Short mmCIF file of C-alpha atoms in Angstrom, two decimals:
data_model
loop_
_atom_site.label_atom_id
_atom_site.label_comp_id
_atom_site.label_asym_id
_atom_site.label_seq_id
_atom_site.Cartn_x
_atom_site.Cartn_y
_atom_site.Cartn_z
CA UNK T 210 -91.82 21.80 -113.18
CA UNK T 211 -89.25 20.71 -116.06
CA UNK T 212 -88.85 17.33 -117.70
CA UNK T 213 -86.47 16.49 -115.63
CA UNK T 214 -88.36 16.65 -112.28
CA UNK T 215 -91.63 14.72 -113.58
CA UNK T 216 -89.30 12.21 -114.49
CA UNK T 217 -87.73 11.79 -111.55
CA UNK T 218 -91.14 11.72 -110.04
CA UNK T 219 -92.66 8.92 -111.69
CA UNK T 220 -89.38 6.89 -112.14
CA UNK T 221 -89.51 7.18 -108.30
CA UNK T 222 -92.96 4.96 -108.27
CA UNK T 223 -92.32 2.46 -110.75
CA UNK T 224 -89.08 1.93 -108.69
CA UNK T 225 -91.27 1.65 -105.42
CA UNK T 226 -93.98 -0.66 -107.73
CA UNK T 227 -90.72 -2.65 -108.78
CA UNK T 228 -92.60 -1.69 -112.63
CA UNK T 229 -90.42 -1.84 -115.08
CA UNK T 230 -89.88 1.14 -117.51
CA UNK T 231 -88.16 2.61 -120.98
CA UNK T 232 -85.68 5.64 -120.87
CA UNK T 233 -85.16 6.99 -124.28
CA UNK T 234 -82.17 9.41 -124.91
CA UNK T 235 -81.23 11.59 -127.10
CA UNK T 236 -77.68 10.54 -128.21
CA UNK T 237 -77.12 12.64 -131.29
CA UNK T 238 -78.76 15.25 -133.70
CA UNK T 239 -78.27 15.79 -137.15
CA UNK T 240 -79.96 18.95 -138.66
CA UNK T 241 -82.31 21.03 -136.52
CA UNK T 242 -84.08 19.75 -133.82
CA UNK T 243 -86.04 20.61 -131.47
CA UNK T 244 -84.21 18.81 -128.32
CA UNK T 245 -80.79 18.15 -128.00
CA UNK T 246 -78.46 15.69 -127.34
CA UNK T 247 -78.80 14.68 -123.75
CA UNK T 248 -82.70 15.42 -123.60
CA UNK T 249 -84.83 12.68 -121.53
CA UNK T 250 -88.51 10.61 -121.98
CA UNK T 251 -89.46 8.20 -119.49
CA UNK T 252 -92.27 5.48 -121.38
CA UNK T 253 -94.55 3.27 -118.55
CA UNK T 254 -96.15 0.53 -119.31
CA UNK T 255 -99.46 1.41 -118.96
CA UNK T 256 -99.00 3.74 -121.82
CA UNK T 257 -97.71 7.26 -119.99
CA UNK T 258 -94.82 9.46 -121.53
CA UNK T 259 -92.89 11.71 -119.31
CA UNK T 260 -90.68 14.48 -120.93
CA UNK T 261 -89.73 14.94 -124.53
CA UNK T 262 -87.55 13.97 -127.38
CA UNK T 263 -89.23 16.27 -129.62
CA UNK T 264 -91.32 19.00 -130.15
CA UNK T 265 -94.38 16.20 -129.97
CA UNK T 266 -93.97 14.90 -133.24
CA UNK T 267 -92.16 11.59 -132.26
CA UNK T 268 -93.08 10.78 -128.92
CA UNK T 269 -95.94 8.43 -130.03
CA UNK T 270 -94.31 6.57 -132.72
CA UNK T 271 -91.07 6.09 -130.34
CA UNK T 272 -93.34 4.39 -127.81
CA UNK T 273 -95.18 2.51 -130.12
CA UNK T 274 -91.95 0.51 -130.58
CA UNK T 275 -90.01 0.92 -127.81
CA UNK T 276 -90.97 -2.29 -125.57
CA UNK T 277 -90.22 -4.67 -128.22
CA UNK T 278 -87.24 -2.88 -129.35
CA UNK T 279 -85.74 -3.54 -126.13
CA UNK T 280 -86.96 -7.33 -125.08
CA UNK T 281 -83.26 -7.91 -125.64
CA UNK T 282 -81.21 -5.05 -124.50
CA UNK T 283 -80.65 -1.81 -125.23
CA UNK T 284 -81.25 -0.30 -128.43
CA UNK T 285 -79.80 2.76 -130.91
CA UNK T 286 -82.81 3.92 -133.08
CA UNK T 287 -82.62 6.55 -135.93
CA UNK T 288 -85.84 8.96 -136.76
CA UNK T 289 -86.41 11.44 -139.20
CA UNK T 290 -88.81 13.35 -140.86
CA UNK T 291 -89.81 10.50 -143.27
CA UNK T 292 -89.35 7.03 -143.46
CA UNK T 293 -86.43 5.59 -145.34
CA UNK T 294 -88.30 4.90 -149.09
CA UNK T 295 -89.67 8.47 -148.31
CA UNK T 296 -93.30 7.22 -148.61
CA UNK T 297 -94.40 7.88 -144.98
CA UNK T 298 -93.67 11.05 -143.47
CA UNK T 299 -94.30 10.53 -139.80
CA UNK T 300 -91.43 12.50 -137.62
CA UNK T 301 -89.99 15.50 -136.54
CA UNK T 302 -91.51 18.69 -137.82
CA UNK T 303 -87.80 20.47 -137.62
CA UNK T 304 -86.32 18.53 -140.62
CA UNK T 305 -83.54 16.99 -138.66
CA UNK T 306 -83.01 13.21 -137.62
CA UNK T 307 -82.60 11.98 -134.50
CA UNK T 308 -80.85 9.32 -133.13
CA UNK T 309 -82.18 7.63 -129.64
CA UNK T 310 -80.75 5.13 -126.85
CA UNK T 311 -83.68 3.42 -125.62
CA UNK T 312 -83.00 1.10 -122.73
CA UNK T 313 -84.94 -0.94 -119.43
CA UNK T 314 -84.97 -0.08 -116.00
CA UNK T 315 -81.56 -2.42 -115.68
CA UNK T 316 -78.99 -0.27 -117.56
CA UNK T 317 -81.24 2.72 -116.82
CA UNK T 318 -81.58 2.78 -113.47
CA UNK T 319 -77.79 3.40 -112.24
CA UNK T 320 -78.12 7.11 -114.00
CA UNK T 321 -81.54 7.99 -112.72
CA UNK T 322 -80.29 7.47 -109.17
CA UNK T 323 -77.49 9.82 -110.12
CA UNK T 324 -79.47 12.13 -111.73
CA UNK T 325 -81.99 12.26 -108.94
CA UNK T 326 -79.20 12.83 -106.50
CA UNK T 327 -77.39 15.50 -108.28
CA UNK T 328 -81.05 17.63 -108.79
CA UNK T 329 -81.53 17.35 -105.19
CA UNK T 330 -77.65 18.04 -104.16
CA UNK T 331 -76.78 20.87 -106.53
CA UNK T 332 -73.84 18.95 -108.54
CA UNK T 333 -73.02 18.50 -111.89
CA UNK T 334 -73.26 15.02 -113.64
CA UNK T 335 -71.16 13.82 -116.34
CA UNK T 336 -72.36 10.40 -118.06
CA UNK T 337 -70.72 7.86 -120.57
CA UNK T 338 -72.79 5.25 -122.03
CA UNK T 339 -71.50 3.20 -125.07
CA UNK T 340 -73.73 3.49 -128.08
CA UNK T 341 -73.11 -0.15 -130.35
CA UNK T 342 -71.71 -3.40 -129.86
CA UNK T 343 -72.39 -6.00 -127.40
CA UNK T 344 -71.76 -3.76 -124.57
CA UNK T 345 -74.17 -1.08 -125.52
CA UNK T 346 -75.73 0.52 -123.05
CA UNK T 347 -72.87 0.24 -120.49
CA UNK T 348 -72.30 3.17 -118.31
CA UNK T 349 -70.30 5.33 -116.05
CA UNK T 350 -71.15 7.88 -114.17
CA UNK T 351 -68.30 11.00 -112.95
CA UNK T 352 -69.39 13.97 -110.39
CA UNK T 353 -68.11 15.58 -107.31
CA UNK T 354 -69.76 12.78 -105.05
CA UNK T 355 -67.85 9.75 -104.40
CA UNK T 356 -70.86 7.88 -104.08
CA UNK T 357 -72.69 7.34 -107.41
CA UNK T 358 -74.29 4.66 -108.86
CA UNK T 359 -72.57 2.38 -110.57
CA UNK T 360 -73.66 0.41 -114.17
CA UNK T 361 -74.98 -3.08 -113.53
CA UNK T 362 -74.49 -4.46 -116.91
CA UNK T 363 -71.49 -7.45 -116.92
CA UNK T 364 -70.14 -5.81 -113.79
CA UNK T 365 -68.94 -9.30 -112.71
CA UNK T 366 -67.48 -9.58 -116.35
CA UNK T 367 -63.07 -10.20 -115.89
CA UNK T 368 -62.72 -7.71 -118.42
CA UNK T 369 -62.74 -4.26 -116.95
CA UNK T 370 -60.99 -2.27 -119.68
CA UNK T 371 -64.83 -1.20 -120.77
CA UNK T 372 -65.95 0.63 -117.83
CA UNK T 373 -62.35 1.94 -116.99
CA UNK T 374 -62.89 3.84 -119.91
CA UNK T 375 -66.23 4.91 -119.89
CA UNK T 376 -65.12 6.34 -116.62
CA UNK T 377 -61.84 8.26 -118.02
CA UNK T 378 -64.59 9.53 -120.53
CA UNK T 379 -67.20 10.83 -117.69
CA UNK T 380 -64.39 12.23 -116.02
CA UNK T 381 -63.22 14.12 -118.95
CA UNK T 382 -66.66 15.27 -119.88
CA UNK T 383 -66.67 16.58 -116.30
CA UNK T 384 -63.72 18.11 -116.12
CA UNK T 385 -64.16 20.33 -119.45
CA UNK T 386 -68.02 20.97 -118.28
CA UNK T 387 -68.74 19.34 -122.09
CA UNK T 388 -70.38 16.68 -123.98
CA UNK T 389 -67.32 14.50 -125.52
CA UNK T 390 -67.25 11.52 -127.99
CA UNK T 391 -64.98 8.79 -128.32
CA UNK T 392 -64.03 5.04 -129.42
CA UNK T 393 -62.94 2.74 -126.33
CA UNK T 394 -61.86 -0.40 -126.44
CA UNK T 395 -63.91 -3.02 -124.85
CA UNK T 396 -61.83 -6.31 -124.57
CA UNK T 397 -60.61 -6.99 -128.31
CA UNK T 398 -63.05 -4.93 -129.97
CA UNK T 399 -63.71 -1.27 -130.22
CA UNK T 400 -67.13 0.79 -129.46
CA UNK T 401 -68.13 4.10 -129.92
CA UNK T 402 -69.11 5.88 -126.51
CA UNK T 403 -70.44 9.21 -125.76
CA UNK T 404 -70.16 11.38 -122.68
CA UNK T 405 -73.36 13.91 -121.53
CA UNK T 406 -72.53 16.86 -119.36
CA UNK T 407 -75.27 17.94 -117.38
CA UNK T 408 -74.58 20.79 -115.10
CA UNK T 409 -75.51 21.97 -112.19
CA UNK T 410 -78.89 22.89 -110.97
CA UNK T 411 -78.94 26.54 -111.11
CA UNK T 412 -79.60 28.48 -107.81
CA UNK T 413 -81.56 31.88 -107.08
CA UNK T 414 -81.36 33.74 -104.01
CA UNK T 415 -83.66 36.11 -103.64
CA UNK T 416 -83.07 38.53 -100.72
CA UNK T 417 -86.29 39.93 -99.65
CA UNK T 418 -89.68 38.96 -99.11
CA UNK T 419 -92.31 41.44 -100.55
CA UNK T 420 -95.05 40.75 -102.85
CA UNK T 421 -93.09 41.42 -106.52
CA UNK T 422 -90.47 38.44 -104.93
CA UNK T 423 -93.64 35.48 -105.52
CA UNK T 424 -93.89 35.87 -109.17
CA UNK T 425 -90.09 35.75 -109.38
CA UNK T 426 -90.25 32.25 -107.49
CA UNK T 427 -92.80 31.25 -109.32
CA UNK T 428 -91.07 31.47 -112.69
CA UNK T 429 -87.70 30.21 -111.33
CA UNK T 430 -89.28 27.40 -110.19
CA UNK T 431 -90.88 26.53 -113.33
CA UNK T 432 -87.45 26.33 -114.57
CA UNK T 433 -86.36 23.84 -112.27
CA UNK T 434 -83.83 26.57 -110.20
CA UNK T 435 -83.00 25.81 -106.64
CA UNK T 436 -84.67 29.18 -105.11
CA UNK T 437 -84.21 30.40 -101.72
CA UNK T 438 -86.07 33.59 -99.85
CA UNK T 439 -84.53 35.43 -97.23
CA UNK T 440 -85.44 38.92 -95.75
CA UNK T 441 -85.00 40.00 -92.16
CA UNK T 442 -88.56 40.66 -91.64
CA UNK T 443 -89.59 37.51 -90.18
CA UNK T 444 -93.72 38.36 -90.94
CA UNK T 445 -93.00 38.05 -94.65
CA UNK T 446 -90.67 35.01 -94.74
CA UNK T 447 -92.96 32.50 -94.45
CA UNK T 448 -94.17 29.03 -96.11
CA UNK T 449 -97.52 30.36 -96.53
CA UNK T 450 -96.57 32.98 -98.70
CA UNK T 451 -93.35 31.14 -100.34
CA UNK T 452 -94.88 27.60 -100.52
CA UNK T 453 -92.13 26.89 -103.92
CA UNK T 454 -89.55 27.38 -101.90
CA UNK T 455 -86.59 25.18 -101.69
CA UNK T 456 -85.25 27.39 -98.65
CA UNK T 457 -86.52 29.85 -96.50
CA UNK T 458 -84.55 32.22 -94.29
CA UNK T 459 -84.80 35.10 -91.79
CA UNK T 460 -81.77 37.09 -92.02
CA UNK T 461 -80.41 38.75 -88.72
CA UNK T 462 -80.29 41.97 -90.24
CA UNK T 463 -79.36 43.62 -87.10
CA UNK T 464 -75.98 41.25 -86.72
CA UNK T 465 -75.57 41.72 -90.46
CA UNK T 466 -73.16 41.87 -92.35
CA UNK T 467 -70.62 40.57 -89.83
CA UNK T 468 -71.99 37.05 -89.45
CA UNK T 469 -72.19 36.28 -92.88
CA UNK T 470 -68.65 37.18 -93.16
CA UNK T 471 -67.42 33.86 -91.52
CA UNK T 472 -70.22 31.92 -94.18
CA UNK T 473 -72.30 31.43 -90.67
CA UNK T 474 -75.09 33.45 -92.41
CA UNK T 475 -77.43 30.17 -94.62
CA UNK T 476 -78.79 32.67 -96.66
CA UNK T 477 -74.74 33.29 -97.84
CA UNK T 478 -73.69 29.90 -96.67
CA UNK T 479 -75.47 28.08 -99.34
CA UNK T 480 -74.37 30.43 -102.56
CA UNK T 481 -71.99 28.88 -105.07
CA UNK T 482 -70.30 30.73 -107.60
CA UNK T 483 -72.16 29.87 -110.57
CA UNK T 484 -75.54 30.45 -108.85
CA UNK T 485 -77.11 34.37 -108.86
CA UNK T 486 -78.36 36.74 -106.28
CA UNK T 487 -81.21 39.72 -106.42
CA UNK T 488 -81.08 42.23 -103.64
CA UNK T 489 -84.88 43.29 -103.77
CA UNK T 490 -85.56 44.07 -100.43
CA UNK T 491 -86.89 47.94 -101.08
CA UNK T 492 -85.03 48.27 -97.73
CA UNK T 493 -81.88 50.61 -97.56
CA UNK T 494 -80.52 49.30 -94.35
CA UNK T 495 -81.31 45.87 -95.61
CA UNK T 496 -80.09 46.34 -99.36
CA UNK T 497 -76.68 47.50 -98.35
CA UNK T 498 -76.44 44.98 -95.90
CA UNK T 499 -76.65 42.36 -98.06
CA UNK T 500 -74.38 43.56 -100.71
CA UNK T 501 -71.96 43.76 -98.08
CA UNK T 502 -72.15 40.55 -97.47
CA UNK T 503 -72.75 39.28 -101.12
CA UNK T 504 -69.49 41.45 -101.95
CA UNK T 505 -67.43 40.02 -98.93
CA UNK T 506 -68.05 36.22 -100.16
CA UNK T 507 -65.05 34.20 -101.13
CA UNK T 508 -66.53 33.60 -104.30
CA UNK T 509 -69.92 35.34 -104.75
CA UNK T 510 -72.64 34.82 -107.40
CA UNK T 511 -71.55 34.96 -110.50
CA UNK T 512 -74.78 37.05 -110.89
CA UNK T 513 -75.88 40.09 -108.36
CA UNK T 514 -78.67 41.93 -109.49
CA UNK T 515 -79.97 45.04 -107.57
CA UNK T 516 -84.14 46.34 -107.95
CA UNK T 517 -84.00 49.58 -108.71
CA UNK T 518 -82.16 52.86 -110.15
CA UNK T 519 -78.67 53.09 -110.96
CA UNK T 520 -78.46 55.99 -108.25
CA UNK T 521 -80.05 54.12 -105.81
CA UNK T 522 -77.07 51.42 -106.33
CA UNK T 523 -74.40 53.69 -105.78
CA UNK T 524 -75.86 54.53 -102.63
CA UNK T 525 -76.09 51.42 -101.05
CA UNK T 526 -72.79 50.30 -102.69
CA UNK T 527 -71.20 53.50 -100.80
CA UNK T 528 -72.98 51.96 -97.37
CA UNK T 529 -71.71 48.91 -98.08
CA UNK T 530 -68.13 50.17 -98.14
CA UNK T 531 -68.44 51.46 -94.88
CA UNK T 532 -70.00 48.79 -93.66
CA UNK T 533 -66.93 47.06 -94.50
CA UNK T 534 -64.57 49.38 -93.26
CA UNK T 535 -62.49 50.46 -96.33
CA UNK T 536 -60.26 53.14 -96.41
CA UNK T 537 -62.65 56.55 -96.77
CA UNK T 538 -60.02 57.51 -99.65
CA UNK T 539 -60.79 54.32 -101.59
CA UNK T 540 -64.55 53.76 -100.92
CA UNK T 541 -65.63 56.01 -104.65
CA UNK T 542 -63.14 53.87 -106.89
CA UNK T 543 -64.30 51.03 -105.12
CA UNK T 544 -67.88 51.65 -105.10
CA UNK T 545 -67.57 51.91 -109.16
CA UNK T 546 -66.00 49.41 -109.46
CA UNK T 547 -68.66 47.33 -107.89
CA UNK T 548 -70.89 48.75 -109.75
CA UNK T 549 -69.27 48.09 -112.86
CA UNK T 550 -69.72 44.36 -111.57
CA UNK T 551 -73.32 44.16 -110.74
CA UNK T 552 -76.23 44.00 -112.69
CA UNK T 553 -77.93 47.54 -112.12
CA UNK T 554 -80.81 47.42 -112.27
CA UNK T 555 -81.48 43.98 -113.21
CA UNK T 556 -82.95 42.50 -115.79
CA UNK T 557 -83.56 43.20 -119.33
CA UNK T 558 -85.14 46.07 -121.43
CA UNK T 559 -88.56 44.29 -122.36
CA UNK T 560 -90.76 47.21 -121.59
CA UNK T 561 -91.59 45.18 -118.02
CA UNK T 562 -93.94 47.54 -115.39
CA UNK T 563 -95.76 44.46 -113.66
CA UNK T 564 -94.08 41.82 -110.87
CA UNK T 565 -94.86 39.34 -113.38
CA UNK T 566 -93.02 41.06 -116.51
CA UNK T 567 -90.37 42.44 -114.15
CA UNK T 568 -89.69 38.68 -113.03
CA UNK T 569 -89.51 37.75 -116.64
CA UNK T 570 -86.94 40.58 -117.33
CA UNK T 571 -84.69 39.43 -114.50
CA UNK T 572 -84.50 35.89 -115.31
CA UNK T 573 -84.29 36.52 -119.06
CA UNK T 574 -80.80 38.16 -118.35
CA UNK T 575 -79.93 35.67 -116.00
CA UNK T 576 -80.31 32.88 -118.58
CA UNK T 577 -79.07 34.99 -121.16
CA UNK T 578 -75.39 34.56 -118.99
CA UNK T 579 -75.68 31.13 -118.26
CA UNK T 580 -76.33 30.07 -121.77
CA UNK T 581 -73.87 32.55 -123.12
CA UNK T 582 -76.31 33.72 -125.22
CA UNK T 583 -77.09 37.03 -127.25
CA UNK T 584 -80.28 37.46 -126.01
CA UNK T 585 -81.64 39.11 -130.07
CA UNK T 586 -84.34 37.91 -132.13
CA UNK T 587 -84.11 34.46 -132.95
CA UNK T 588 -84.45 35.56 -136.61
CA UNK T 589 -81.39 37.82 -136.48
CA UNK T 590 -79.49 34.73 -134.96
CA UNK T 591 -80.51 32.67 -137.65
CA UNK T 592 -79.63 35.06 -140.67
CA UNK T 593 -76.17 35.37 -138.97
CA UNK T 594 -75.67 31.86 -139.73
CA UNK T 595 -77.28 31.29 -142.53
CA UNK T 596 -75.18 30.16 -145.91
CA UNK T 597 -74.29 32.34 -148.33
CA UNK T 598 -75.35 31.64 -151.93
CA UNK T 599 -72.72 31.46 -154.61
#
């Protein structure tokens, strides 16, 4: 379970206590650090912390001080790795400084509701929240559903240049799928604001049900990933064997892969573009099945992984093709160039022989795309980057 979920959980009872609550943010970074900008802590007040600003070395002394530095609003606080005369080192280990928006239930409410209801609907979330003046701590919230949650903060205020901009600001962070800063004017005076993108919950579909598909649930899940489990043998798809699942479904292999053609098929139906897709069914007649109708998919995953040899691939990619009646002349240039496409076999090299470390190798790649990441040694990364001396 990540951060994000516990928080969600808890928030959920102090909102059905009516308790009220801090939300520190992380608004900015300077230096290394071990959370970035847009990282979340939820502080009770009966003393519990929920998800991280830091690698632990902050938490405490943030809540030591955050009730009373927000008995009159929202507040911007700065921490580092020692206090300003240098005489107390108390902060984060990394060496950076950190700058935090703590805020009540009032202001922070409106973006937990939208945060809650994009984790549970799959959408991304773009927030703008300005960071000084009278105003701070104002928000707007921009995402593909109409109905969010809107700021309550001097809502009945005449003035409405404020939150028109915030919301020009969320909508631009949403629209470049970035985090964005910028000055707005708020009646005759001008505040800095800053827009978080958060995207979309990422979504696994795992297409069969045998025993090496739990530990690849398990780990998803741990990463907060919307994971589904289908396979068209009904014995194996089951809660009792999937209990993490978000979605379970028996395919109709035998009316496959025409009914998925028409998005009829949930197992397809539910797919977005930036989501990703392991065929792992150990099945032939299955496995090319379901590339079929992976491959036929207006927009498939932008990750399909296949179990197995190269060879194997081929093979099924070649059933697949005849399964969806292309030309026989054009079935081997189309078959490599499916290939090309895929992610065959899946996963990384990381020396994996167990479920477990085979599960690790497959989502290691996956995050490797969505992060556009390298996927070396951290230490290589770093020496890349590093300054070079005079």
């Amino acid at each position: 379970m990540t951060d994000l979920e516990r928080i969600l959980s808890v928030w959920r009872e102090l909102e059905a206590e009516g308790a009220d609550y801090v939300l520190a943010t992380v608004v900015a970074v300077q230096g290394p650090s071990y959370r970035k900008p847009g990282a979340l802590m939820l502080l009770t007040a009966d003393g519990r912390r929920i998800g991280t600003i830091s690698g632990g070395c902050l938490e405490a002394q943030v809540a030591s001080r955050a009730w009373w530095l927000t008995a009159d609003g929202p507040a911007i606080q700065r921490y580092s790795t020692a206090e300003d005369d240098g005489d107390r080192p108390y902060g984060s280990g990394c060496g950076g400084v950190i700058f935090l928006l703590l805020e009540r239930k009032t202001t922070a409410r409106p973006l937990l509701a939208a945060l809650e209801q994009a984790f549970a609907l799959r959408f991304p979330l773009a927030a703008a929240t300005v960071l000084d003046g009278p105003q701070i701590g104002r928000r707007a919230l921009a995402g593909p559903e109409p109905e969010l949650p809107e700021t309550i903060l001097d809502e009945d205020a005449p003035d409405r240049t404020g939150i028109d901009s915030l919301r020009e600001l969320a909508e631009r962070s949403l629209a470049g799928s970035e985090s964005v800063e910028a000055e707005i004017a708020i009646g005759d005076s001008v505040a800095k604001a800053w827009a978080v993108y958060r995207p979309a919950r990422p979504g696994l579909a795992i297409f069969g049900a045998g025993d090496d598909a739990q530990p690849l649930l398990r780990l998803a899940k741990e990463l907060g990933w919307f994971v589904s489990v289908a396979d068209g043998r009904t014995q194996l798809v089951t809660r009792a064997r999937f209990l993490q699942a978000d979605a379970l479904c028996a395919l109709p292999i035998n009316n496959l892969p025409g009914i998925a053609f028409d998005g009829s098929a949930s197992a397809f139906a539910g797919l977005q573009p930036e989501d990703a897709a392991i065929v792992m069914t150990h099945s032939f007649e299955q496995d090319s099945k379901v590339l079929a109708c992976l491959l036929a998919l207006p927009k498939p995953p932008s990750y399909i992984g296949v179990l197995g040899p190269q060879r194997r691939t081929l093979e099924l990619l070649g059933e697949a093709a005849r399964l969806l009646k292309l030309p026989a002349s054009a079935r081997a240039e189309q078959t490599e160039r499916w290939l090309a496409e895929l992610y065959a076999p899946t996963g990384l090299d990381l020396g994996a022989e167990s479920p477990e470390t085979i599960a690790l190798s497959i989502l290691a790649e996956i995050q490797k795309l969505r992060a556009s990441a390298t996927a070396l040694p951290l230490r290589k990364v770093r020496a890349a980057h590093a300054p070079v001396a005079d």
